């Protein structure tokens, strides 16, 4: 009668270990990183210069929704850039160390030819070290190709981007799984952005949603 109990004991230990791993430990991407405060003091919205922010951005129930039309104006009157509605994390401009962006992203069907997340800062003529794009098939890509994560439409995915400035390594994880590694494009200062920024073959309507945005810096 007692033996039945003991028979199950190792099983419950195994379950405890499993649930621990399921929660992401010891494989937790943010292990060894310090989470930095993130609130409206650390970001602002870039949107078409002629529109109030409410016409291209909302924040409801913890979800940032950003949208733009390919016919919209750029972020400032004389800018040659394409239309955008982006959260720019201007409170954390970094020059060294290992930095990490984490968030849950969502792209509705039909949005394509657009950047939804960037690691800004590069050596001219480039301005950006990493662009997570959405192609016409609804795949997440690096600058349009290669594909990092197919069939991304209409579902939440967790995105972690880790940037090691000294080695220039950029690593991309989707739903906790390593998907892609590349080098940054140089530059002395960097920051993270997310939202929608039209590419050369953008759909007429572009939208992405973000929640649980967190910024981390690795302990030195
Ligand atoms: C944002 O967080 C910082 C650091 O924790 C804090 O000093 C500041 O008051 C906060 N700002 C807002 C608008 O909540
Ligand atoms: C980089 O930024 C500069 C200044 O805003 C701009 O003139 C240039 O077109 C940009 N280059 C790219 C590749 O976007
Ligand atoms: C979309 O998928 C089709 C069929 O797999 C492929 O031929 C095409 O190259 C893809 N387009 C892009 C932009 O990746
Ligand atoms: C441009 O986008 C359209 C649909 O939005 C698609 O049919 C076409 O294949 C795309 N072209 C390229 C070069 O990706």
Tab-separated table of C-alpha atoms and ligand atoms in Angstrom:
chain	number	residue	atom	x	y	z
A	1	UNK	CA	0.000	0.000	0.000
A	2	UNK	CA	2.933	2.288	0.871
A	3	UNK	CA	4.850	0.952	-2.109
A	4	UNK	CA	2.317	2.435	-4.501
A	5	UNK	CA	3.164	5.870	-3.166
A	6	UNK	CA	6.903	5.343	-3.526
A	7	UNK	CA	6.404	4.003	-6.997
A	8	UNK	CA	5.024	7.368	-8.030
A	9	UNK	CA	7.558	9.510	-6.255
A	10	UNK	CA	10.227	9.444	-9.004
A	11	UNK	CA	7.502	10.255	-11.518
A	12	UNK	CA	6.523	13.408	-9.655
A	13	UNK	CA	10.176	14.428	-9.534
A	14	UNK	CA	10.288	13.955	-13.293
A	15	UNK	CA	7.134	16.060	-13.669
A	16	UNK	CA	8.635	18.816	-11.550
A	17	UNK	CA	11.711	18.805	-13.787
A	18	UNK	CA	9.554	18.859	-16.922
A	19	UNK	CA	7.459	21.802	-15.788
A	20	UNK	CA	10.694	23.570	-14.865
A	21	UNK	CA	12.029	23.055	-18.394
A	22	UNK	CA	8.675	24.060	-19.871
A	23	UNK	CA	8.931	27.359	-18.015
A	24	UNK	CA	12.184	27.899	-19.819
A	25	UNK	CA	14.812	27.025	-17.240
A	26	UNK	CA	17.719	26.260	-17.593
A	27	UNK	CA	17.252	27.069	-21.273
A	28	UNK	CA	15.825	30.518	-20.465
A	29	UNK	CA	17.055	33.030	-23.041
A	30	UNK	CA	17.009	35.812	-20.509
A	31	UNK	CA	19.108	33.883	-17.973
A	32	UNK	CA	22.107	36.064	-17.082
A	33	UNK	CA	20.342	39.185	-18.308
A	34	UNK	CA	18.969	42.057	-16.277
A	35	UNK	CA	15.524	43.295	-17.270
A	36	UNK	CA	15.421	47.058	-17.679
A	37	UNK	CA	12.390	49.221	-16.934
A	38	UNK	CA	10.088	49.664	-19.908
A	39	UNK	CA	7.332	52.245	-19.931
A	40	UNK	CA	6.361	55.313	-21.960
A	41	UNK	CA	9.495	57.095	-20.700
A	42	UNK	CA	11.581	54.720	-22.838
A	43	UNK	CA	9.789	54.778	-26.208
A	44	UNK	CA	7.745	56.916	-28.518
A	45	UNK	CA	5.807	56.350	-31.741
A	46	UNK	CA	7.026	57.341	-35.184
A	47	UNK	CA	4.066	57.846	-37.554
A	48	UNK	CA	3.104	59.869	-40.647
A	49	UNK	CA	3.904	63.490	-39.828
A	50	UNK	CA	0.522	64.815	-40.909
A	51	UNK	CA	-1.581	62.527	-38.686
A	52	UNK	CA	-2.263	62.360	-34.956
A	53	UNK	CA	-0.752	59.265	-33.375
A	54	UNK	CA	-4.230	57.832	-32.573
A	55	UNK	CA	-4.845	57.344	-36.300
A	56	UNK	CA	-1.951	54.886	-36.654
A	57	UNK	CA	-1.389	53.477	-33.145
A	58	UNK	CA	-3.455	52.128	-30.273
A	59	UNK	CA	-2.595	50.567	-26.928
A	60	UNK	CA	-5.512	48.544	-25.573
A	61	UNK	CA	-5.433	45.751	-22.970
A	62	UNK	CA	-1.651	45.629	-23.128
A	63	UNK	CA	-1.534	45.281	-26.920
A	64	UNK	CA	0.277	47.848	-29.032
A	65	UNK	CA	-1.322	47.938	-32.489
A	66	UNK	CA	0.507	49.817	-35.235
A	67	UNK	CA	-0.761	50.250	-38.780
A	68	UNK	CA	0.017	52.313	-41.852
A	69	UNK	CA	-0.987	52.597	-45.535
A	70	UNK	CA	1.508	52.543	-48.397
A	71	UNK	CA	0.122	55.927	-49.494
A	72	UNK	CA	0.809	57.548	-46.104
A	73	UNK	CA	3.344	60.318	-45.562
A	74	UNK	CA	6.790	59.646	-44.041
A	75	UNK	CA	7.650	60.455	-40.423
A	76	UNK	CA	8.776	63.991	-41.221
A	77	UNK	CA	7.964	66.465	-43.981
A	78	UNK	CA	11.245	66.248	-45.910
A	79	UNK	CA	12.118	62.624	-45.204
A	80	UNK	CA	12.658	60.433	-48.282
A	81	UNK	CA	11.704	57.343	-46.243
A	82	UNK	CA	8.641	55.133	-46.668
A	83	UNK	CA	5.622	55.320	-44.381
A	84	UNK	CA	5.867	53.797	-40.937
A	85	UNK	CA	4.166	53.415	-37.600
A	86	UNK	CA	6.827	52.193	-35.206
A	87	UNK	CA	7.644	51.988	-31.540
A	88	UNK	CA	11.164	53.360	-31.255
A	89	UNK	CA	12.839	52.344	-28.023
A	90	UNK	CA	14.825	55.552	-27.862
A	91	UNK	CA	15.339	55.243	-24.111
A	92	UNK	CA	17.859	52.454	-24.658
A	93	UNK	CA	20.457	53.515	-27.182
A	94	UNK	CA	23.399	51.179	-26.685
A	95	UNK	CA	27.046	51.201	-27.714
A	96	UNK	CA	28.450	48.029	-26.160
A	97	UNK	CA	27.449	44.918	-24.267
A	98	UNK	CA	24.842	42.274	-25.015
A	99	UNK	CA	21.268	43.460	-25.416
A	100	UNK	CA	18.056	41.574	-25.850
A	101	UNK	CA	14.609	42.457	-27.161
A	102	UNK	CA	11.704	40.202	-26.244
A	103	UNK	CA	8.083	40.581	-27.268
A	104	UNK	CA	5.041	38.738	-28.557
A	105	UNK	CA	4.297	39.788	-32.117
A	106	UNK	CA	1.272	39.293	-34.388
A	107	UNK	CA	0.887	40.003	-38.106
A	108	UNK	CA	-2.573	39.871	-39.678
A	109	UNK	CA	-3.043	38.148	-43.050
A	110	UNK	CA	-2.394	40.511	-45.963
A	111	UNK	CA	0.414	42.549	-44.439
A	112	UNK	CA	3.556	42.078	-46.542
A	113	UNK	CA	6.674	43.741	-47.878
A	114	UNK	CA	7.196	45.367	-44.527
A	115	UNK	CA	9.660	45.533	-41.677
A	116	UNK	CA	8.126	44.653	-38.323
A	117	UNK	CA	11.207	44.756	-36.096
A	118	UNK	CA	14.600	46.387	-36.466
A	119	UNK	CA	17.929	46.618	-34.734
A	120	UNK	CA	18.757	50.142	-35.750
A	121	UNK	CA	22.268	51.517	-36.284
A	122	UNK	CA	24.815	50.490	-38.938
A	123	UNK	CA	27.704	51.801	-40.987
A	124	UNK	CA	26.555	54.001	-43.883
A	125	UNK	CA	25.175	53.508	-46.475
A	126	UNK	CA	23.147	51.185	-44.226
A	127	UNK	CA	21.141	52.499	-41.314
A	128	UNK	CA	19.851	49.250	-39.916
A	129	UNK	CA	21.665	46.140	-38.728
A	130	UNK	CA	18.746	43.763	-38.723
A	131	UNK	CA	15.269	43.826	-40.217
A	132	UNK	CA	12.640	41.234	-39.444
A	133	UNK	CA	10.432	41.464	-42.501
A	134	UNK	CA	7.191	39.865	-43.659
A	135	UNK	CA	7.184	38.592	-47.254
A	136	UNK	CA	4.240	38.064	-49.596
A	137	UNK	CA	3.842	34.500	-48.294
A	138	UNK	CA	3.448	35.628	-44.720
A	139	UNK	CA	6.895	34.390	-43.697
A	140	UNK	CA	9.176	36.264	-41.360
A	141	UNK	CA	12.466	36.976	-43.094
A	142	UNK	CA	15.776	38.686	-42.649
A	143	UNK	CA	15.727	41.713	-44.996
A	144	UNK	CA	13.264	39.902	-47.285
A	145	UNK	CA	15.317	36.661	-47.404
A	146	UNK	CA	16.081	34.119	-46.088
A	147	UNK	CA	12.963	32.906	-44.341
A	148	UNK	CA	13.349	32.804	-40.564
A	149	UNK	CA	9.850	31.639	-39.651
A	150	UNK	CA	7.202	30.565	-42.211
A	151	UNK	CA	3.407	30.859	-41.869
A	152	UNK	CA	3.491	33.689	-39.364
A	153	UNK	CA	0.081	35.220	-40.148
A	154	UNK	CA	-2.741	35.509	-37.634
A	155	UNK	CA	-0.993	34.027	-34.620
A	156	UNK	CA	1.092	35.282	-31.747
A	157	UNK	CA	4.767	34.372	-31.747
A	158	UNK	CA	7.406	35.161	-29.182
A	159	UNK	CA	10.402	36.954	-30.602
A	160	UNK	CA	13.779	37.216	-28.886
A	161	UNK	CA	16.588	39.079	-30.601
A	162	UNK	CA	19.984	39.069	-28.918
A	163	UNK	CA	22.654	41.497	-30.105
A	164	UNK	CA	26.236	41.040	-28.936
A	165	UNK	CA	27.854	44.301	-29.949
A	166	UNK	CA	31.522	43.276	-29.525
A	167	UNK	CA	31.261	40.176	-31.738
A	168	UNK	CA	28.551	41.816	-33.928
A	169	UNK	CA	26.487	38.628	-33.559
A	170	UNK	CA	22.706	38.856	-33.815
A	171	UNK	CA	20.636	35.839	-32.844
A	172	UNK	CA	16.931	35.404	-33.478
A	173	UNK	CA	14.624	33.068	-31.567
A	174	UNK	CA	10.976	32.387	-32.303
A	175	UNK	CA	8.879	30.814	-29.553
A	176	UNK	CA	12.072	30.156	-27.626
A	177	UNK	CA	13.705	28.224	-30.465
A	178	UNK	CA	16.898	29.409	-32.153
A	179	UNK	CA	16.121	30.297	-35.780
A	180	UNK	CA	18.763	32.541	-37.251
A	181	UNK	CA	22.138	34.109	-36.711
A	182	UNK	CA	23.791	36.919	-38.628
A	183	UNK	CA	26.273	39.737	-38.161
A	184	UNK	CA	25.205	43.304	-37.584
A	185	UNK	CA	26.172	45.918	-40.171
A	186	UNK	CA	28.500	47.848	-37.934
A	187	UNK	CA	27.657	51.238	-36.559
A	188	UNK	CA	28.455	52.708	-33.164
A	189	UNK	CA	24.995	53.057	-31.630
A	190	UNK	CA	21.944	50.838	-31.740
A	191	UNK	CA	18.381	50.566	-30.530
A	192	UNK	CA	15.320	48.373	-31.071
A	193	UNK	CA	12.147	49.251	-32.981
A	194	UNK	CA	8.961	47.365	-33.784
A	195	UNK	CA	5.771	48.102	-35.685
A	196	UNK	CA	5.386	48.505	-39.445
A	197	UNK	CA	7.782	50.228	-41.824
A	198	UNK	CA	6.978	49.868	-45.529
A	199	UNK	CA	9.506	48.157	-47.770
A	200	UNK	CA	9.788	48.512	-51.530
A	201	UNK	CA	6.940	46.077	-52.255
A	202	UNK	CA	4.647	46.793	-49.351
A	203	UNK	CA	0.992	45.807	-49.242
A	204	UNK	CA	-1.460	48.730	-49.247
A	205	UNK	CA	-2.343	48.087	-45.603
A	206	UNK	CA	0.300	47.042	-43.054
A	207	UNK	CA	-0.256	46.125	-39.443
A	208	UNK	CA	1.565	44.431	-36.587
A	209	UNK	CA	0.690	44.022	-32.923
A	210	UNK	CA	3.029	43.687	-29.971
A	211	UNK	CA	2.643	42.823	-26.335
A	212	UNK	CA	4.946	42.005	-23.448
A	213	UNK	CA	7.788	44.113	-24.811
A	214	UNK	CA	10.852	43.697	-22.611
A	215	UNK	CA	14.415	44.938	-22.908
A	216	UNK	CA	17.332	43.173	-21.250
A	217	UNK	CA	21.041	43.771	-20.855
A	218	UNK	CA	23.463	40.976	-20.019
A	219	UNK	CA	25.239	41.207	-16.686
A	220	UNK	CA	28.919	42.005	-17.272
B	1	LIG	C1	9.253	54.625	-15.988
B	1	LIG	O1	10.184	53.877	-15.261
B	1	LIG	C2	11.192	54.675	-14.666
B	1	LIG	C3	12.231	53.735	-14.059
B	1	LIG	O2	11.638	52.728	-13.286
B	1	LIG	C4	10.574	55.589	-13.641
B	1	LIG	O3	11.574	56.415	-13.044
B	1	LIG	C5	9.560	56.486	-14.339
B	1	LIG	O4	8.889	57.280	-13.399
B	1	LIG	C6	8.553	55.641	-15.116
B	1	LIG	N1	7.742	56.530	-15.937
B	1	LIG	C7	6.456	56.352	-16.140
B	1	LIG	C8	5.796	57.315	-17.036
B	1	LIG	O5	5.838	55.438	-15.596
B	2	LIG	C1	20.040	56.250	-44.139
B	2	LIG	O1	19.681	57.455	-43.515
B	2	LIG	C2	20.030	58.590	-44.277
B	2	LIG	C3	19.750	59.812	-43.431
B	2	LIG	O2	18.463	59.748	-42.866
B	2	LIG	C4	19.221	58.573	-45.582
B	2	LIG	O3	19.551	59.693	-46.376
B	2	LIG	C5	19.531	57.284	-46.331
B	2	LIG	O4	18.697	57.181	-47.467
B	2	LIG	C6	19.321	56.066	-45.446
B	2	LIG	N1	19.811	54.886	-46.126
B	2	LIG	C7	19.090	53.782	-46.227
B	2	LIG	C8	19.768	52.633	-46.928
B	2	LIG	O5	17.964	53.699	-45.791
B	3	LIG	C1	6.287	32.281	-51.817
B	3	LIG	O1	6.099	30.892	-51.944
B	3	LIG	C2	6.191	30.431	-53.279
B	3	LIG	C3	5.773	28.976	-53.288
B	3	LIG	O2	6.447	28.260	-52.277
B	3	LIG	C4	7.603	30.660	-53.787
B	3	LIG	O3	7.735	30.230	-55.102
B	3	LIG	C5	7.926	32.147	-53.709
B	3	LIG	O4	9.289	32.364	-54.053
B	3	LIG	C6	7.679	32.676	-52.295
B	3	LIG	N1	7.804	34.128	-52.311
B	3	LIG	C7	8.592	34.754	-51.458
B	3	LIG	C8	8.601	36.245	-51.564
B	3	LIG	O5	9.278	34.174	-50.634
B	4	LIG	C1	5.080	42.163	-54.539
B	4	LIG	O1	3.856	41.984	-53.839
B	4	LIG	C2	2.846	41.340	-54.604
B	4	LIG	C3	1.581	41.239	-53.754
B	4	LIG	O2	1.540	42.201	-52.728
B	4	LIG	C4	3.316	39.948	-55.016
B	4	LIG	O3	2.350	39.351	-55.831
B	4	LIG	C5	4.653	40.036	-55.732
B	4	LIG	O4	5.153	38.732	-55.972
B	4	LIG	C6	5.658	40.798	-54.925
B	4	LIG	N1	6.914	40.977	-55.637
B	4	LIG	C7	8.090	40.707	-55.087
B	4	LIG	C8	9.303	40.984	-55.912
B	4	LIG	O5	8.204	40.271	-53.939
